[in-house]
C-alpha cells in the first residue's frame, strides 16, 4: 500500500457566538480549517483535519498547515501510510517543527490503518476502555454574570465540566472564581484556564487568594519556567496546556513536578503518534489528562475521543466537543456526538467519520 494522492480543502468554520479568550484579549468569530484526504494506490483512504483555535492562540496558523502540506507532500507520496512511525519520521526530517501542520496527515494515516485492519483508532492505540468521556465546555471570558450564564447554556446541553477562561485583572479574577464556585452543581468539574495571561505575580496573587477552594488552574503563565516558579509557591493543581508541545516538555514537567495534569491537544503536539507517547508518560507518573483538539469539527473531536478512551477512567479528566460551538457540520450522522455531556466512539474501523463531499466541494489542492 502506497500513498498515491493527498487532497486538501480549506474551509471557514463560523462560531455560533463570538468567543473571547482569557482576559478578553483575543476575539474569534470563525476558525480556518484544513481537511485532508489521503488516498492509496489500492483504493484505501483516510481523513484528517487541522483547525487551530484562531491564529493568535498558539503558534499554529491555518494557512501554515496548507503551506506545510505543500512542502511535505512530495516526500509522503509513495510511503506506506500504515507504517505510522516511518511517516512521522519522514515528516520530521522533511520539515522540522511545525507539528500542527503534520497532525492532519498523521490522523489520516491512523484512519487508513484502522480501515485496513477493521480496528478503531482507539483499539489501535492500545485498547478502548469502552466508556464515554466527559466533555469539558469552553466558557468565554466576561463578567461573572456573563460567565455563569455561559456555564448555564452548556449545562442545558448536558455538560458537567467546564473550562472557564480567566486571566484578567487580579481582583476581577478572584471575584469571577468565587462567584462561579458558589454556583457549582453536584459533581461538576471546573477548570480555571488562564491561557498564559497572568504574570508570575498575578498568578501567585489569584491562586493563593482562592487556595481554600478545590479548584484547578490551567496554563497560568507563558512558559514552563514561569509555571515552575508558580508551582513552588502555590498549592492548587496545575494543568499544563500550551507549554506542553514535545515529549521533552512532558518529561521536564513530570521530572521537575511542574504540574499534575496534562492537557494534550492533538493538533498542537503533532498528531496521535506523538500524543500517545505523552499519554504513556503521564500514566507512568500519576499525571491525569484532558485530551482535546485545538479546535474544529466532529473529525477533530472524534480523533481526540479515540485517544481519550484508551486512558483508564482514573487518569482521564475530559475531552472537548468544539463542534458544539461551530455553525456547520461536515459529517452529519457520523462520529462522536454530545450525549448527555459525554463523547464516545464505537468500534467502527479507523476514525469512524465520513465527511460529506458536497459540503467539502472542490478541493484547494491535489498532490499526486
Ligand atoms: Mg487550555
mmCIF file of C-alpha atoms and ligand atoms in Angstrom:
data_model
loop_
_atom_site.group_PDB
_atom_site.id
_atom_site.type_symbol
_atom_site.label_atom_id
_atom_site.label_comp_id
_atom_site.label_asym_id
_atom_site.label_seq_id
_atom_site.Cartn_x
_atom_site.Cartn_y
_atom_site.Cartn_z
ATOM 1 C CA UNK A 1 0.000 0.000 0.000
ATOM 2 C CA UNK A 2 1.404 3.385 -1.023
ATOM 3 C CA UNK A 3 0.150 6.944 -0.647
ATOM 4 C CA UNK A 4 -0.901 7.984 -4.147
ATOM 5 C CA UNK A 5 -2.789 11.231 -3.594
ATOM 6 C CA UNK A 6 -3.202 13.931 -0.920
ATOM 7 C CA UNK A 7 -6.225 16.198 -1.320
ATOM 8 C CA UNK A 8 -6.596 19.420 0.660
ATOM 9 C CA UNK A 9 -9.637 21.610 1.346
ATOM 10 C CA UNK A 10 -9.729 24.938 3.152
ATOM 11 C CA UNK A 11 -12.995 25.804 4.916
ATOM 12 C CA UNK A 12 -14.128 28.587 7.233
ATOM 13 C CA UNK A 13 -15.931 27.338 10.326
ATOM 14 C CA UNK A 14 -18.191 30.060 11.767
ATOM 15 C CA UNK A 15 -18.562 30.073 15.554
ATOM 16 C CA UNK A 16 -22.142 30.186 16.799
ATOM 17 C CA UNK A 17 -21.145 33.008 19.188
ATOM 18 C CA UNK A 18 -18.093 35.276 19.156
ATOM 19 C CA UNK A 19 -15.508 33.945 21.602
ATOM 20 C CA UNK A 20 -13.186 35.864 23.913
ATOM 21 C CA UNK A 21 -10.092 34.046 25.130
ATOM 22 C CA UNK A 22 -8.773 34.510 28.655
ATOM 23 C CA UNK A 23 -8.549 38.078 29.752
ATOM 24 C CA UNK A 24 -10.766 39.050 26.835
ATOM 25 C CA UNK A 25 -7.654 39.854 24.845
ATOM 26 C CA UNK A 26 -8.422 37.704 21.816
ATOM 27 C CA UNK A 27 -11.704 37.530 19.919
ATOM 28 C CA UNK A 28 -12.703 34.830 17.435
ATOM 29 C CA UNK A 29 -15.645 34.705 15.025
ATOM 30 C CA UNK A 30 -14.553 31.863 12.736
ATOM 31 C CA UNK A 31 -11.876 29.193 12.504
ATOM 32 C CA UNK A 32 -9.671 28.441 9.497
ATOM 33 C CA UNK A 33 -9.934 24.684 8.936
ATOM 34 C CA UNK A 34 -7.950 22.373 6.675
ATOM 35 C CA UNK A 35 -9.360 18.981 5.683
ATOM 36 C CA UNK A 36 -7.049 16.356 4.227
ATOM 37 C CA UNK A 37 -7.858 13.119 2.439
ATOM 38 C CA UNK A 38 -5.003 10.670 1.906
ATOM 39 C CA UNK A 39 -5.615 8.073 -0.826
ATOM 40 C CA UNK A 40 -3.595 4.962 -1.579
ATOM 41 C CA UNK A 41 -2.851 3.010 -4.731
ATOM 42 C CA UNK A 42 -5.145 0.150 -3.653
ATOM 43 C CA UNK A 43 -8.243 2.263 -3.085
ATOM 44 C CA UNK A 44 -7.903 2.852 0.671
ATOM 45 C CA UNK A 45 -8.237 6.342 2.115
ATOM 46 C CA UNK A 46 -8.301 8.254 5.383
ATOM 47 C CA UNK A 47 -9.337 11.676 6.650
ATOM 48 C CA UNK A 48 -7.530 14.342 8.615
ATOM 49 C CA UNK A 49 -8.417 17.775 9.960
ATOM 50 C CA UNK A 50 -6.263 20.638 11.190
ATOM 51 C CA UNK A 51 -8.080 23.547 12.812
ATOM 52 C CA UNK A 52 -6.128 25.931 15.027
ATOM 53 C CA UNK A 53 -8.137 27.930 17.565
ATOM 54 C CA UNK A 54 -7.689 31.134 15.613
ATOM 55 C CA UNK A 55 -4.281 32.467 14.610
ATOM 56 C CA UNK A 56 -3.455 34.085 17.939
ATOM 57 C CA UNK A 57 -3.953 31.290 20.480
ATOM 58 C CA UNK A 58 -0.927 29.152 19.609
ATOM 59 C CA UNK A 59 1.971 29.318 17.156
ATOM 60 C CA UNK A 60 -0.321 27.495 14.729
ATOM 61 C CA UNK A 61 -1.648 29.102 11.586
ATOM 62 C CA UNK A 62 -4.386 27.834 9.267
ATOM 63 C CA UNK A 63 -2.555 28.871 6.086
ATOM 64 C CA UNK A 64 0.606 27.431 7.674
ATOM 65 C CA UNK A 65 -0.930 23.956 7.621
ATOM 66 C CA UNK A 66 -1.507 24.209 3.887
ATOM 67 C CA UNK A 67 1.967 25.622 3.280
ATOM 68 C CA UNK A 68 3.413 22.798 5.358
ATOM 69 C CA UNK A 69 1.494 20.211 3.366
ATOM 70 C CA UNK A 70 2.892 21.659 0.140
ATOM 71 C CA UNK A 71 6.397 21.046 1.480
ATOM 72 C CA UNK A 72 5.595 17.626 2.961
ATOM 73 C CA UNK A 73 3.558 16.110 0.130
ATOM 74 C CA UNK A 74 6.384 15.093 -2.232
ATOM 75 C CA UNK A 75 8.098 13.070 0.497
ATOM 76 C CA UNK A 76 4.823 11.450 1.595
ATOM 77 C CA UNK A 77 3.760 10.184 -1.825
ATOM 78 C CA UNK A 78 4.859 6.568 -2.166
ATOM 79 C CA UNK A 79 5.097 5.830 1.588
ATOM 80 C CA UNK A 80 3.030 3.070 3.199
ATOM 81 C CA UNK A 81 0.581 5.025 5.416
ATOM 82 C CA UNK A 82 0.215 2.037 7.767
ATOM 83 C CA UNK A 83 3.860 2.422 8.801
ATOM 84 C CA UNK A 84 2.917 5.285 11.062
ATOM 85 C CA UNK A 85 6.303 5.856 12.691
ATOM 86 C CA UNK A 86 8.063 5.974 9.314
ATOM 87 C CA UNK A 87 5.563 8.527 8.026
ATOM 88 C CA UNK A 88 6.093 10.538 11.227
ATOM 89 C CA UNK A 89 9.866 10.420 10.970
ATOM 90 C CA UNK A 90 9.771 11.346 7.277
ATOM 91 C CA UNK A 91 7.682 14.406 8.076
ATOM 92 C CA UNK A 92 10.014 15.414 10.932
ATOM 93 C CA UNK A 93 13.057 15.174 8.666
ATOM 94 C CA UNK A 94 11.374 16.965 5.756
ATOM 95 C CA UNK A 95 10.035 19.805 7.889
ATOM 96 C CA UNK A 96 11.441 20.111 11.429
ATOM 97 C CA UNK A 97 8.988 21.663 13.877
ATOM 98 C CA UNK A 98 5.577 22.805 12.581
ATOM 99 C CA UNK A 99 3.935 19.958 14.486
ATOM 100 C CA UNK A 100 0.443 21.318 13.839
ATOM 101 C CA UNK A 101 0.933 21.105 10.048
ATOM 102 C CA UNK A 102 1.752 17.392 10.244
ATOM 103 C CA UNK A 103 -1.077 16.373 12.539
ATOM 104 C CA UNK A 104 -3.780 16.068 9.819
ATOM 105 C CA UNK A 105 -1.580 13.672 7.818
ATOM 106 C CA UNK A 106 -0.881 11.598 10.916
ATOM 107 C CA UNK A 107 -4.641 11.483 11.612
ATOM 108 C CA UNK A 108 -5.409 10.310 8.069
ATOM 109 C CA UNK A 109 -2.763 7.581 8.307
ATOM 110 C CA UNK A 110 -4.295 6.241 11.545
ATOM 111 C CA UNK A 111 -7.684 6.286 9.790
ATOM 112 C CA UNK A 112 -6.251 4.244 6.898
ATOM 113 C CA UNK A 113 -4.585 1.792 9.309
ATOM 114 C CA UNK A 114 -7.915 1.339 11.066
ATOM 115 C CA UNK A 115 -9.910 0.886 7.873
ATOM 116 C CA UNK A 116 -7.374 -1.640 6.561
ATOM 117 C CA UNK A 117 -7.359 -3.724 9.762
ATOM 118 C CA UNK A 118 -11.006 -3.322 10.752
ATOM 119 C CA UNK A 119 -9.978 -1.796 14.100
ATOM 120 C CA UNK A 120 -10.952 1.540 15.591
ATOM 121 C CA UNK A 121 -8.194 4.064 16.247
ATOM 122 C CA UNK A 122 -8.795 3.630 19.999
ATOM 123 C CA UNK A 123 -8.097 -0.079 19.728
ATOM 124 C CA UNK A 124 -5.049 0.539 17.549
ATOM 125 C CA UNK A 125 -3.749 2.928 20.192
ATOM 126 C CA UNK A 126 -3.679 0.188 22.784
ATOM 127 C CA UNK A 127 -7.257 -0.578 23.682
ATOM 128 C CA UNK A 128 -10.631 1.060 24.047
ATOM 129 C CA UNK A 129 -11.886 1.083 27.646
ATOM 130 C CA UNK A 130 -15.337 1.449 26.113
ATOM 131 C CA UNK A 131 -16.732 4.117 28.415
ATOM 132 C CA UNK A 132 -17.685 7.641 27.388
ATOM 133 C CA UNK A 133 -15.523 10.673 28.178
ATOM 134 C CA UNK A 134 -16.914 13.705 29.947
ATOM 135 C CA UNK A 135 -16.943 16.793 27.729
ATOM 136 C CA UNK A 136 -15.381 19.934 29.132
ATOM 137 C CA UNK A 137 -17.042 23.131 27.878
ATOM 138 C CA UNK A 138 -15.092 26.207 26.878
ATOM 139 C CA UNK A 139 -16.569 29.225 28.591
ATOM 140 C CA UNK A 140 -15.654 32.591 27.076
ATOM 141 C CA UNK A 141 -14.338 35.235 29.456
ATOM 142 C CA UNK A 142 -16.655 38.014 30.631
ATOM 143 C CA UNK A 143 -18.243 39.411 33.757
ATOM 144 C CA UNK A 144 -19.088 36.866 36.486
ATOM 145 C CA UNK A 145 -22.736 37.107 35.414
ATOM 146 C CA UNK A 146 -21.937 36.561 31.731
ATOM 147 C CA UNK A 147 -19.731 33.610 32.570
ATOM 148 C CA UNK A 148 -22.305 31.990 34.838
ATOM 149 C CA UNK A 149 -24.855 32.404 32.024
ATOM 150 C CA UNK A 150 -22.348 30.775 29.671
ATOM 151 C CA UNK A 151 -21.957 27.809 32.019
ATOM 152 C CA UNK A 152 -25.745 27.501 32.239
ATOM 153 C CA UNK A 153 -26.021 27.260 28.446
ATOM 154 C CA UNK A 154 -23.640 24.308 28.497
ATOM 155 C CA UNK A 155 -25.478 22.741 31.457
ATOM 156 C CA UNK A 156 -28.626 22.759 29.307
ATOM 157 C CA UNK A 157 -26.672 20.676 26.764
ATOM 158 C CA UNK A 158 -25.867 18.135 29.475
ATOM 159 C CA UNK A 159 -22.328 19.304 30.254
ATOM 160 C CA UNK A 160 -20.977 18.739 33.770
ATOM 161 C CA UNK A 161 -17.420 20.009 33.260
ATOM 162 C CA UNK A 162 -16.318 23.488 32.294
ATOM 163 C CA UNK A 163 -13.092 25.172 31.289
ATOM 164 C CA UNK A 164 -13.655 28.716 32.395
ATOM 165 C CA UNK A 165 -11.439 31.378 30.885
ATOM 166 C CA UNK A 166 -9.957 33.747 33.469
ATOM 167 C CA UNK A 167 -6.734 35.712 33.250
ATOM 168 C CA UNK A 168 -7.570 39.377 33.528
ATOM 169 C CA UNK A 169 -7.404 41.805 36.414
ATOM 170 C CA UNK A 170 -6.439 40.107 39.697
ATOM 171 C CA UNK A 171 -9.408 41.356 41.735
ATOM 172 C CA UNK A 172 -11.876 40.578 38.935
ATOM 173 C CA UNK A 173 -10.468 37.079 38.518
ATOM 174 C CA UNK A 174 -10.825 36.364 42.232
ATOM 175 C CA UNK A 175 -14.404 37.663 42.040
ATOM 176 C CA UNK A 176 -15.109 35.517 38.954
ATOM 177 C CA UNK A 177 -13.776 32.350 40.557
ATOM 178 C CA UNK A 178 -15.640 32.829 43.842
ATOM 179 C CA UNK A 179 -18.901 33.701 42.037
ATOM 180 C CA UNK A 180 -18.690 30.669 39.757
ATOM 181 C CA UNK A 181 -17.674 28.309 42.579
ATOM 182 C CA UNK A 182 -20.705 29.476 44.576
ATOM 183 C CA UNK A 183 -22.906 28.155 41.747
ATOM 184 C CA UNK A 184 -21.106 24.850 41.196
ATOM 185 C CA UNK A 185 -23.577 21.979 40.955
ATOM 186 C CA UNK A 186 -23.259 18.381 42.178
ATOM 187 C CA UNK A 187 -20.114 16.674 40.950
ATOM 188 C CA UNK A 188 -19.361 19.333 38.368
ATOM 189 C CA UNK A 189 -15.720 19.657 37.433
ATOM 190 C CA UNK A 190 -14.367 23.166 36.878
ATOM 191 C CA UNK A 191 -11.046 24.159 35.415
ATOM 192 C CA UNK A 192 -9.899 27.789 35.530
ATOM 193 C CA UNK A 193 -7.959 28.270 32.328
ATOM 194 C CA UNK A 194 -5.667 31.277 32.206
ATOM 195 C CA UNK A 195 -4.308 30.695 28.691
ATOM 196 C CA UNK A 196 -0.912 32.163 29.740
ATOM 197 C CA UNK A 197 -2.434 35.546 30.593
ATOM 198 C CA UNK A 198 -1.021 36.126 34.102
ATOM 199 C CA UNK A 199 2.376 37.398 35.084
ATOM 200 C CA UNK A 200 4.032 35.319 37.785
ATOM 201 C CA UNK A 201 2.951 37.858 40.421
ATOM 202 C CA UNK A 202 -0.646 37.880 39.218
ATOM 203 C CA UNK A 203 -0.749 34.091 39.277
ATOM 204 C CA UNK A 204 0.513 33.976 42.862
ATOM 205 C CA UNK A 205 -1.965 36.628 43.982
ATOM 206 C CA UNK A 206 -5.049 34.953 42.447
ATOM 207 C CA UNK A 207 -4.166 31.331 43.126
ATOM 208 C CA UNK A 208 -3.215 31.950 46.751
ATOM 209 C CA UNK A 209 -6.328 34.081 47.317
ATOM 210 C CA UNK A 210 -8.547 31.085 46.467
ATOM 211 C CA UNK A 211 -6.437 28.295 47.932
ATOM 212 C CA UNK A 212 -9.352 27.445 50.253
ATOM 213 C CA UNK A 213 -11.318 26.296 47.167
ATOM 214 C CA UNK A 214 -10.919 22.906 45.487
ATOM 215 C CA UNK A 215 -10.106 24.327 42.064
ATOM 216 C CA UNK A 216 -7.624 23.530 39.315
ATOM 217 C CA UNK A 217 -5.797 26.068 37.166
ATOM 218 C CA UNK A 218 -4.564 25.647 33.614
ATOM 219 C CA UNK A 219 -1.558 27.296 31.988
ATOM 220 C CA UNK A 220 -1.346 30.205 34.451
ATOM 221 C CA UNK A 221 1.594 31.883 32.676
ATOM 222 C CA UNK A 222 3.537 31.700 29.456
ATOM 223 C CA UNK A 223 6.441 29.313 29.867
ATOM 224 C CA UNK A 224 7.429 26.179 31.764
ATOM 225 C CA UNK A 225 9.953 28.319 33.678
ATOM 226 C CA UNK A 226 7.092 30.582 34.789
ATOM 227 C CA UNK A 227 4.944 27.628 35.785
ATOM 228 C CA UNK A 228 7.828 26.057 37.707
ATOM 229 C CA UNK A 229 8.230 29.250 39.723
ATOM 230 C CA UNK A 230 4.478 29.478 40.339
ATOM 231 C CA UNK A 231 4.237 25.785 41.275
ATOM 232 C CA UNK A 232 6.728 26.259 44.119
ATOM 233 C CA UNK A 233 4.568 28.931 45.779
ATOM 234 C CA UNK A 234 1.000 27.633 45.241
ATOM 235 C CA UNK A 235 -0.951 24.514 46.178
ATOM 236 C CA UNK A 236 -3.900 24.081 43.801
ATOM 237 C CA UNK A 237 -3.394 21.526 40.996
ATOM 238 C CA UNK A 238 -1.978 22.921 37.760
ATOM 239 C CA UNK A 239 -2.848 21.621 34.304
ATOM 240 C CA UNK A 240 -0.326 22.353 31.565
ATOM 241 C CA UNK A 241 -1.663 23.028 28.094
ATOM 242 C CA UNK A 242 0.036 25.437 25.671
ATOM 243 C CA UNK A 243 3.528 24.815 27.122
ATOM 244 C CA UNK A 244 3.220 21.050 26.610
ATOM 245 C CA UNK A 245 4.246 20.586 22.987
ATOM 246 C CA UNK A 246 7.005 17.985 22.823
ATOM 247 C CA UNK A 247 7.739 14.754 24.636
ATOM 248 C CA UNK A 248 10.715 16.610 26.128
ATOM 249 C CA UNK A 249 8.316 19.185 27.604
ATOM 250 C CA UNK A 250 6.417 16.285 29.114
ATOM 251 C CA UNK A 251 9.488 14.694 30.661
ATOM 252 C CA UNK A 252 10.519 18.020 32.173
ATOM 253 C CA UNK A 253 7.044 18.525 33.656
ATOM 254 C CA UNK A 254 6.969 15.106 35.302
ATOM 255 C CA UNK A 255 10.602 15.117 36.429
ATOM 256 C CA UNK A 256 10.504 18.581 37.985
ATOM 257 C CA UNK A 257 6.916 18.377 39.252
ATOM 258 C CA UNK A 258 5.699 21.420 37.333
ATOM 259 C CA UNK A 259 2.091 20.292 37.093
ATOM 260 C CA UNK A 260 -0.254 17.456 37.975
ATOM 261 C CA UNK A 261 -2.316 17.359 34.776
ATOM 262 C CA UNK A 262 -1.530 17.246 31.039
ATOM 263 C CA UNK A 263 -3.942 18.821 28.581
ATOM 264 C CA UNK A 264 -2.947 17.005 25.390
ATOM 265 C CA UNK A 265 -4.221 18.885 22.335
ATOM 266 C CA UNK A 266 -3.560 16.512 19.487
ATOM 267 C CA UNK A 267 -3.030 19.089 16.770
ATOM 268 C CA UNK A 268 -0.635 21.099 18.941
ATOM 269 C CA UNK A 269 1.613 18.138 19.754
ATOM 270 C CA UNK A 270 1.763 16.955 16.132
ATOM 271 C CA UNK A 271 -0.797 14.169 15.926
ATOM 272 C CA UNK A 272 -1.904 10.974 17.597
ATOM 273 C CA UNK A 273 1.515 9.342 17.158
ATOM 274 C CA UNK A 274 3.163 11.891 19.422
ATOM 275 C CA UNK A 275 0.113 12.323 21.677
ATOM 276 C CA UNK A 276 0.086 8.623 22.602
ATOM 277 C CA UNK A 277 3.656 8.933 23.952
ATOM 278 C CA UNK A 278 2.595 11.839 26.165
ATOM 279 C CA UNK A 279 -0.321 9.671 27.358
ATOM 280 C CA UNK A 280 2.058 6.857 28.297
ATOM 281 C CA UNK A 281 4.443 9.258 30.040
ATOM 282 C CA UNK A 282 1.549 10.672 32.053
ATOM 283 C CA UNK A 283 0.287 7.221 33.013
ATOM 284 C CA UNK A 284 3.765 6.263 34.203
ATOM 285 C CA UNK A 285 3.897 9.242 36.574
ATOM 286 C CA UNK A 286 0.401 9.576 38.026
ATOM 287 C CA UNK A 287 -0.460 12.543 35.821
ATOM 288 C CA UNK A 288 -4.130 12.911 34.895
ATOM 289 C CA UNK A 289 -5.161 14.037 31.408
ATOM 290 C CA UNK A 290 -7.501 16.001 29.249
ATOM 291 C CA UNK A 291 -7.399 15.049 25.565
ATOM 292 C CA UNK A 292 -8.714 17.631 23.121
ATOM 293 C CA UNK A 293 -8.446 19.020 19.610
ATOM 294 C CA UNK A 294 -7.160 22.584 19.271
ATOM 295 C CA UNK A 295 -10.474 23.273 17.596
ATOM 296 C CA UNK A 296 -12.523 22.069 14.682
ATOM 297 C CA UNK A 297 -15.369 19.815 13.694
ATOM 298 C CA UNK A 298 -16.570 16.324 14.509
ATOM 299 C CA UNK A 299 -13.458 14.913 12.806
ATOM 300 C CA UNK A 300 -11.083 16.567 15.262
ATOM 301 C CA UNK A 301 -13.330 15.885 18.260
ATOM 302 C CA UNK A 302 -13.641 12.221 17.324
ATOM 303 C CA UNK A 303 -9.888 11.835 16.934
ATOM 304 C CA UNK A 304 -9.430 13.137 20.482
ATOM 305 C CA UNK A 305 -12.252 10.939 21.785
ATOM 306 C CA UNK A 306 -10.444 7.872 20.423
ATOM 307 C CA UNK A 307 -7.273 8.670 22.354
ATOM 308 C CA UNK A 308 -9.265 9.629 25.466
ATOM 309 C CA UNK A 309 -10.950 6.223 25.512
ATOM 310 C CA UNK A 310 -7.562 4.499 25.772
ATOM 311 C CA UNK A 311 -6.909 6.176 29.139
ATOM 312 C CA UNK A 312 -8.220 4.493 32.293
ATOM 313 C CA UNK A 313 -11.005 6.449 33.967
ATOM 314 C CA UNK A 314 -8.794 7.196 36.983
ATOM 315 C CA UNK A 315 -6.495 9.312 34.775
ATOM 316 C CA UNK A 316 -8.986 10.638 32.199
ATOM 317 C CA UNK A 317 -10.462 14.021 33.115
ATOM 318 C CA UNK A 318 -12.251 15.036 29.939
ATOM 319 C CA UNK A 319 -12.334 15.899 26.275
ATOM 320 C CA UNK A 320 -13.840 18.762 24.257
ATOM 321 C CA UNK A 321 -16.650 18.977 21.736
ATOM 322 C CA UNK A 322 -15.664 22.018 19.700
ATOM 323 C CA UNK A 323 -18.321 21.012 17.152
ATOM 324 C CA UNK A 324 -20.923 22.268 19.647
ATOM 325 C CA UNK A 325 -19.565 25.815 19.157
ATOM 326 C CA UNK A 326 -19.450 25.665 15.336
ATOM 327 C CA UNK A 327 -22.290 26.556 12.991
ATOM 328 C CA UNK A 328 -21.582 23.882 10.359
ATOM 329 C CA UNK A 329 -21.358 20.088 10.350
ATOM 330 C CA UNK A 330 -19.218 18.431 7.665
ATOM 331 C CA UNK A 331 -20.199 14.858 8.524
ATOM 332 C CA UNK A 332 -23.831 14.587 9.631
ATOM 333 C CA UNK A 333 -24.663 11.245 11.157
ATOM 334 C CA UNK A 334 -21.130 10.077 11.900
ATOM 335 C CA UNK A 335 -18.505 10.493 14.586
ATOM 336 C CA UNK A 336 -18.643 11.191 18.316
ATOM 337 C CA UNK A 337 -21.507 13.474 19.346
ATOM 338 C CA UNK A 338 -22.545 15.058 22.619
ATOM 339 C CA UNK A 339 -24.669 12.608 24.571
ATOM 340 C CA UNK A 340 -25.593 13.976 27.989
ATOM 341 C CA UNK A 341 -22.312 15.801 28.239
ATOM 342 C CA UNK A 342 -20.106 12.966 27.043
ATOM 343 C CA UNK A 343 -18.390 11.850 23.840
ATOM 344 C CA UNK A 344 -17.995 8.185 22.944
ATOM 345 C CA UNK A 345 -16.508 6.399 19.975
ATOM 346 C CA UNK A 346 -17.715 2.973 18.895
ATOM 347 C CA UNK A 347 -15.756 0.173 17.288
ATOM 348 C CA UNK A 348 -16.142 1.379 13.699
ATOM 349 C CA UNK A 349 -12.897 0.926 11.764
ATOM 350 C CA UNK A 350 -10.487 3.851 11.804
ATOM 351 C CA UNK A 351 -11.776 7.282 12.751
ATOM 352 C CA UNK A 352 -15.398 6.421 12.012
ATOM 353 C CA UNK A 353 -16.200 9.755 10.363
ATOM 354 C CA UNK A 354 -17.116 10.295 6.728
ATOM 355 C CA UNK A 355 -17.254 13.943 5.586
ATOM 356 C CA UNK A 356 -19.939 14.976 3.126
ATOM 357 C CA UNK A 357 -18.433 15.501 -0.344
ATOM 358 C CA UNK A 358 -20.984 18.178 -1.258
ATOM 359 C CA UNK A 359 -20.134 20.186 1.859
ATOM 360 C CA UNK A 360 -16.424 19.955 1.130
ATOM 361 C CA UNK A 361 -16.888 20.980 -2.505
ATOM 362 C CA UNK A 362 -13.958 21.403 -4.846
ATOM 363 C CA UNK A 363 -10.553 20.839 -3.218
ATOM 364 C CA UNK A 364 -7.997 23.629 -2.995
ATOM 365 C CA UNK A 365 -5.032 21.462 -3.863
ATOM 366 C CA UNK A 366 -4.357 17.912 -5.013
ATOM 367 C CA UNK A 367 -0.873 16.358 -4.720
ATOM 368 C CA UNK A 368 -0.227 13.177 -6.708
HETATM 369 MG MG1 LIG B 1 -6.397 25.491 27.972
#
